PDB file of C-alpha atoms in Angstrom:
ATOM      1  CA  MET H   1      68.229 209.692  38.698  1.00  0.00           C
ATOM      2  CA  LYS H   2      67.853 213.380  37.915  1.00  0.00           C
ATOM      3  CA  ALA H   3      70.053 214.870  35.203  1.00  0.00           C
ATOM      4  CA  GLU H   4      71.805 217.291  37.569  1.00  0.00           C
ATOM      5  CA  LYS H   5      72.798 214.493  39.949  1.00  0.00           C
ATOM      6  CA  ARG H   6      73.973 212.358  37.010  1.00  0.00           C
ATOM      7  CA  ARG H   7      76.189 215.223  35.784  1.00  0.00           C
ATOM      8  CA  GLU H   8      77.690 215.626  39.256  1.00  0.00           C
ATOM      9  CA  GLU H   9      78.510 211.925  39.315  1.00  0.00           C
ATOM     10  CA  ILE H  10      79.931 212.017  35.776  1.00  0.00           C
ATOM     11  CA  LEU H  11      82.157 214.935  36.788  1.00  0.00           C
ATOM     12  CA  SER H  12      83.306 213.064  39.865  1.00  0.00           C
ATOM     13  CA  LEU H  13      84.005 209.885  37.902  1.00  0.00           C
ATOM     14  CA  ILE H  14      86.045 211.512  35.153  1.00  0.00           C
ATOM     15  CA  GLY H  15      87.773 213.803  37.644  1.00  0.00           C
ATOM     16  CA  ASN H  16      88.942 210.910  39.803  1.00  0.00           C
ATOM     17  CA  ALA H  17      89.722 208.426  37.042  1.00  0.00           C
ATOM     18  CA  GLU H  18      93.298 207.511  36.231  1.00  0.00           C
ATOM     19  CA  ASN H  19      92.353 206.827  32.596  1.00  0.00           C
ATOM     20  CA  PRO H  20      89.841 208.367  30.161  1.00  0.00           C
ATOM     21  CA  ILE H  21      86.286 207.047  30.513  1.00  0.00           C
ATOM     22  CA  PRO H  22      84.416 206.312  27.250  1.00  0.00           C
ATOM     23  CA  ALA H  23      80.899 207.680  26.729  1.00  0.00           C
ATOM     24  CA  ASN H  24      79.456 204.184  26.280  1.00  0.00           C
ATOM     25  CA  VAL H  25      80.829 203.131  29.694  1.00  0.00           C
ATOM     26  CA  LEU H  26      79.176 206.157  31.304  1.00  0.00           C
ATOM     27  CA  ALA H  27      75.965 205.468  29.373  1.00  0.00           C
ATOM     28  CA  ASP H  28      75.884 201.883  30.672  1.00  0.00           C
ATOM     29  CA  LYS H  29      76.603 202.984  34.241  1.00  0.00           C
ATOM     30  CA  PHE H  30      73.740 205.496  34.260  1.00  0.00           C
ATOM     31  CA  ALA H  31      71.363 203.487  32.040  1.00  0.00           C
ATOM     32  CA  VAL H  32      71.034 206.266  29.475  1.00  0.00           C
ATOM     33  CA  SER H  33      72.003 206.590  25.837  1.00  0.00           C
ATOM     34  CA  ARG H  34      75.447 207.642  24.679  1.00  0.00           C
ATOM     35  CA  GLN H  35      73.848 210.800  23.257  1.00  0.00           C
ATOM     36  CA  VAL H  36      72.559 211.758  26.717  1.00  0.00           C
ATOM     37  CA  ILE H  37      76.143 211.479  28.018  1.00  0.00           C
ATOM     38  CA  VAL H  38      77.406 213.668  25.144  1.00  0.00           C
ATOM     39  CA  GLN H  39      74.767 216.281  26.068  1.00  0.00           C
ATOM     40  CA  ASP H  40      75.691 216.018  29.757  1.00  0.00           C
ATOM     41  CA  ILE H  41      79.345 216.638  28.897  1.00  0.00           C
ATOM     42  CA  ALA H  42      78.341 219.714  26.857  1.00  0.00           C
ATOM     43  CA  ILE H  43      76.449 221.089  29.868  1.00  0.00           C
ATOM     44  CA  ILE H  44      79.353 220.288  32.193  1.00  0.00           C
ATOM     45  CA  ARG H  45      81.664 222.222  29.842  1.00  0.00           C
ATOM     46  CA  ALA H  46      79.185 225.127  29.719  1.00  0.00           C
ATOM     47  CA  ASN H  47      79.407 225.249  33.510  1.00  0.00           C
ATOM     48  CA  GLY H  48      83.114 225.981  33.257  1.00  0.00           C
ATOM     49  CA  TYR H  49      84.745 222.572  33.516  1.00  0.00           C
ATOM     50  CA  ASP H  50      87.531 221.752  31.063  1.00  0.00           C
ATOM     51  CA  VAL H  51      86.560 218.318  29.766  1.00  0.00           C
ATOM     52  CA  THR H  52      88.478 216.851  26.829  1.00  0.00           C
ATOM     53  CA  ALA H  53      87.089 214.124  24.578  1.00  0.00           C
ATOM     54  CA  THR H  54      89.905 211.803  23.526  1.00  0.00           C
ATOM     55  CA  ASN H  55      89.729 208.754  21.306  1.00  0.00           C
ATOM     56  CA  ARG H  56      89.719 206.687  24.531  1.00  0.00           C
ATOM     57  CA  GLY H  57      87.128 208.685  26.466  1.00  0.00           C
ATOM     58  CA  TYR H  58      86.567 211.807  28.549  1.00  0.00           C
ATOM     59  CA  VAL H  59      89.204 213.447  30.727  1.00  0.00           C
ATOM     60  CA  LEU H  60      88.721 216.294  33.203  1.00  0.00           C
ATOM     61  CA  ASN H  61      91.628 218.716  32.947  1.00  0.00           C
ATOM     62  CA  ILE H  62      92.281 220.185  36.338  1.00  0.00           C
ATOM     63  CA  LYS H  63      94.590 223.152  36.515  1.00  0.00           C
ATOM     64  CA  LYS H  64      96.373 223.684  39.766  1.00  0.00           C
ATOM     65  CA  GLN H  65      94.662 226.744  41.159  1.00  0.00           C
ATOM     66  CA  ALA H  66      95.485 229.023  44.013  1.00  0.00           C
ATOM     67  CA  ALA H  67      92.777 229.258  46.684  1.00  0.00           C
ATOM     68  CA  ARG H  68      92.124 231.459  49.675  1.00  0.00           C
ATOM     69  CA  VAL H  69      89.387 231.831  52.286  1.00  0.00           C
ATOM     70  CA  PHE H  70      87.934 235.303  52.768  1.00  0.00           C
ATOM     71  CA  LYS H  71      85.770 236.366  55.700  1.00  0.00           C
ATOM     72  CA  CYS H  72      83.115 238.779  54.481  1.00  0.00           C
ATOM     73  CA  ARG H  73      80.134 240.738  55.717  1.00  0.00           C
ATOM     74  CA  HIS H  74      77.506 242.638  53.781  1.00  0.00           C
ATOM     75  CA  SER H  75      73.774 243.009  53.357  1.00  0.00           C
ATOM     76  CA  PHE H  76      71.493 240.705  51.409  1.00  0.00           C
ATOM     77  CA  ASP H  77      71.240 243.313  48.648  1.00  0.00           C
ATOM     78  CA  GLU H  78      75.031 243.253  48.165  1.00  0.00           C
ATOM     79  CA  ILE H  79      75.270 239.510  47.369  1.00  0.00           C
ATOM     80  CA  VAL H  80      75.427 240.216  43.628  1.00  0.00           C
ATOM     81  CA  ASP H  81      78.005 242.992  44.091  1.00  0.00           C
ATOM     82  CA  GLU H  82      80.279 240.683  46.082  1.00  0.00           C
ATOM     83  CA  GLY H  83      79.948 237.817  43.609  1.00  0.00           C
ATOM     84  CA  MET H  84      80.495 240.003  40.548  1.00  0.00           C
ATOM     85  CA  LEU H  85      83.535 241.639  42.138  1.00  0.00           C
ATOM     86  CA  ILE H  86      85.160 238.239  42.612  1.00  0.00           C
ATOM     87  CA  ILE H  87      84.170 236.859  39.179  1.00  0.00           C
ATOM     88  CA  GLU H  88      85.195 239.991  37.264  1.00  0.00           C
ATOM     89  CA  ALA H  89      88.594 239.968  38.987  1.00  0.00           C
ATOM     90  CA  GLY H  90      89.218 236.436  37.679  1.00  0.00           C
ATOM     91  CA  GLY H  91      88.128 234.425  40.703  1.00  0.00           C
ATOM     92  CA  ARG H  92      85.773 231.536  41.252  1.00  0.00           C
ATOM     93  CA  VAL H  93      83.559 231.371  44.347  1.00  0.00           C
ATOM     94  CA  GLU H  94      83.905 227.737  45.352  1.00  0.00           C
ATOM     95  CA  ASP H  95      81.703 227.760  48.443  1.00  0.00           C
ATOM     96  CA  VAL H  96      80.132 229.716  51.261  1.00  0.00           C
ATOM     97  CA  PHE H  97      80.275 228.744  54.916  1.00  0.00           C
ATOM     98  CA  VAL H  98      79.447 230.122  58.324  1.00  0.00           C
ATOM     99  CA  ASN H  99      80.558 229.175  61.804  1.00  0.00           C
ATOM    100  CA  HIS H 100      77.390 228.862  63.835  1.00  0.00           C
ATOM    101  CA  ARG H 101      77.786 228.953  67.615  1.00  0.00           C
ATOM    102  CA  VAL H 102      75.447 226.010  68.131  1.00  0.00           C
ATOM    103  CA  TYR H 103      75.647 223.971  64.920  1.00  0.00           C
ATOM    104  CA  GLY H 104      79.291 224.568  64.043  1.00  0.00           C
ATOM    105  CA  ARG H 105      80.409 224.952  60.456  1.00  0.00           C
ATOM    106  CA  ILE H 106      77.591 225.009  57.896  1.00  0.00           C
ATOM    107  CA  SER H 107      78.661 225.114  54.263  1.00  0.00           C
ATOM    108  CA  SER H 108      77.353 224.938  50.732  1.00  0.00           C
ATOM    109  CA  ARG H 109      79.153 224.430  47.435  1.00  0.00           C
ATOM    110  CA  LEU H 110      78.547 227.340  45.035  1.00  0.00           C
ATOM    111  CA  ASP H 111      80.900 226.999  42.026  1.00  0.00           C
ATOM    112  CA  LEU H 112      80.176 230.537  40.814  1.00  0.00           C
ATOM    113  CA  ILE H 113      82.295 231.102  37.719  1.00  0.00           C
ATOM    114  CA  ASN H 114      80.356 233.663  35.682  1.00  0.00           C
ATOM    115  CA  ARG H 115      77.794 236.472  35.943  1.00  0.00           C
ATOM    116  CA  THR H 116      74.914 234.138  35.130  1.00  0.00           C
ATOM    117  CA  HIS H 117      75.738 231.885  38.098  1.00  0.00           C
ATOM    118  CA  VAL H 118      75.788 234.887  40.450  1.00  0.00           C
ATOM    119  CA  GLU H 119      72.486 236.183  39.093  1.00  0.00           C
ATOM    120  CA  GLU H 120      70.853 232.739  39.347  1.00  0.00           C
ATOM    121  CA  LEU H 121      71.979 232.403  42.970  1.00  0.00           C
ATOM    122  CA  TYR H 122      70.528 235.802  43.807  1.00  0.00           C
ATOM    123  CA  ARG H 123      67.226 235.055  42.019  1.00  0.00           C
ATOM    124  CA  SER H 124      66.853 231.800  43.925  1.00  0.00           C
ATOM    125  CA  LEU H 125      67.486 233.582  47.238  1.00  0.00           C
ATOM    126  CA  VAL H 126      65.266 236.574  46.495  1.00  0.00           C
ATOM    127  CA  SER H 127      62.391 234.216  45.632  1.00  0.00           C
ATOM    128  CA  GLY H 128      62.170 233.500  49.345  1.00  0.00           C
ATOM    129  CA  ALA H 129      62.495 229.737  48.976  1.00  0.00           C
ATOM    130  CA  SER H 130      65.642 229.864  51.116  1.00  0.00           C
ATOM    131  CA  LYS H 131      67.716 232.376  53.011  1.00  0.00           C
ATOM    132  CA  PRO H 132      71.461 232.861  52.563  1.00  0.00           C
ATOM    133  CA  LEU H 133      73.705 231.246  55.171  1.00  0.00           C
ATOM    134  CA  MET H 134      74.932 234.679  56.233  1.00  0.00           C
ATOM    135  CA  SER H 135      71.449 235.414  57.583  1.00  0.00           C
ATOM    136  CA  VAL H 136      72.110 233.164  60.607  1.00  0.00           C
ATOM    137  CA  THR H 137      75.362 234.972  61.490  1.00  0.00           C
ATOM    138  CA  ASP H 138      74.338 238.627  61.096  1.00  0.00           C
ATOM    139  CA  GLY H 139      75.865 238.866  57.636  1.00  0.00           C
ATOM    140  CA  TYR H 140      79.223 237.274  58.478  1.00  0.00           C
ATOM    141  CA  HIS H 141      80.309 234.453  56.183  1.00  0.00           C
ATOM    142  CA  TYR H 142      83.327 232.932  54.490  1.00  0.00           C
ATOM    143  CA  HIS H 143      84.074 232.132  50.870  1.00  0.00           C
ATOM    144  CA  THR H 144      86.727 229.854  49.461  1.00  0.00           C
ATOM    145  CA  VAL H 145      87.842 231.647  46.303  1.00  0.00           C
ATOM    146  CA  SER H 146      90.143 230.155  43.674  1.00  0.00           C
ATOM    147  CA  ALA H 147      92.039 231.831  40.840  1.00  0.00           C
ATOM    148  CA  ASP H 148      94.801 231.032  38.378  1.00  0.00           C
ATOM    149  CA  THR H 149      97.436 232.823  40.444  1.00  0.00           C
ATOM    150  CA  GLU H 150      98.138 234.143  43.919  1.00  0.00           C
ATOM    151  CA  GLU H 151      98.406 237.605  42.345  1.00  0.00           C
ATOM    152  CA  LYS H 152      94.771 237.413  41.229  1.00  0.00           C
ATOM    153  CA  LEU H 153      93.777 236.409  44.753  1.00  0.00           C
ATOM    154  CA  ASP H 154      95.733 239.404  46.084  1.00  0.00           C
ATOM    155  CA  GLU H 155      93.783 241.640  43.668  1.00  0.00           C
ATOM    156  CA  ILE H 156      90.469 240.098  44.772  1.00  0.00           C
ATOM    157  CA  GLU H 157      91.415 240.588  48.417  1.00  0.00           C
ATOM    158  CA  ALA H 158      92.256 244.253  47.780  1.00  0.00           C
ATOM    159  CA  LYS H 159      88.947 244.802  45.969  1.00  0.00           C
ATOM    160  CA  LEU H 160      86.956 243.105  48.734  1.00  0.00           C
ATOM    161  CA  ARG H 161      88.754 245.287  51.280  1.00  0.00           C
ATOM    162  CA  LYS H 162      88.114 248.473  49.272  1.00  0.00           C
ATOM    163  CA  SER H 163      84.426 247.600  48.885  1.00  0.00           C
ATOM    164  CA  GLY H 164      84.077 247.117  52.629  1.00  0.00           C
ATOM    165  CA  PHE H 165      83.126 243.441  52.279  1.00  0.00           C
ATOM    166  CA  LEU H 166      86.317 241.974  53.742  1.00  0.00           C
ATOM    167  CA  ILE H 167      86.586 241.354  57.471  1.00  0.00           C
ATOM    168  CA  GLU H 168      90.163 241.087  58.672  1.00  0.00           C
ATOM    169  CA  ILE H 169      90.777 237.772  60.408  1.00  0.00           C
TER     170      ILE H 169
END
């Protein structure tokens, strides 16, 4: 199993567990050393997840966040501007999705929580390996955005509107 997939599964396990999960239990489950699990947890934390190590195991602390879906439209070159606007206003870009007339809803999880994530997304798209989902819908797309408060989401909405990215639904 690749490390990235293992980390996703670790995050899912500790996020859905009723009790803390010890590192040695995770190590046994994934047939890796306890130290590999400790490193995985460090990377998970670096990606913005609030994981606490207790004397009984790992716990994922999930704050209740406000979330809203925004319909946007912009050019390929404005992907970074849109992402940075949301991040710098205190938001998190959870996903992107489009409503295709033939295929229906097509979505992808993004989890953009900092400038580096936005820049990495753009670099991977500009490399030509893949095209953004918005390319199949003439630039139209949706984002689920989360923030600590509804007020932050209101601020993000106002900034998206001012920038010309927001499409009124």
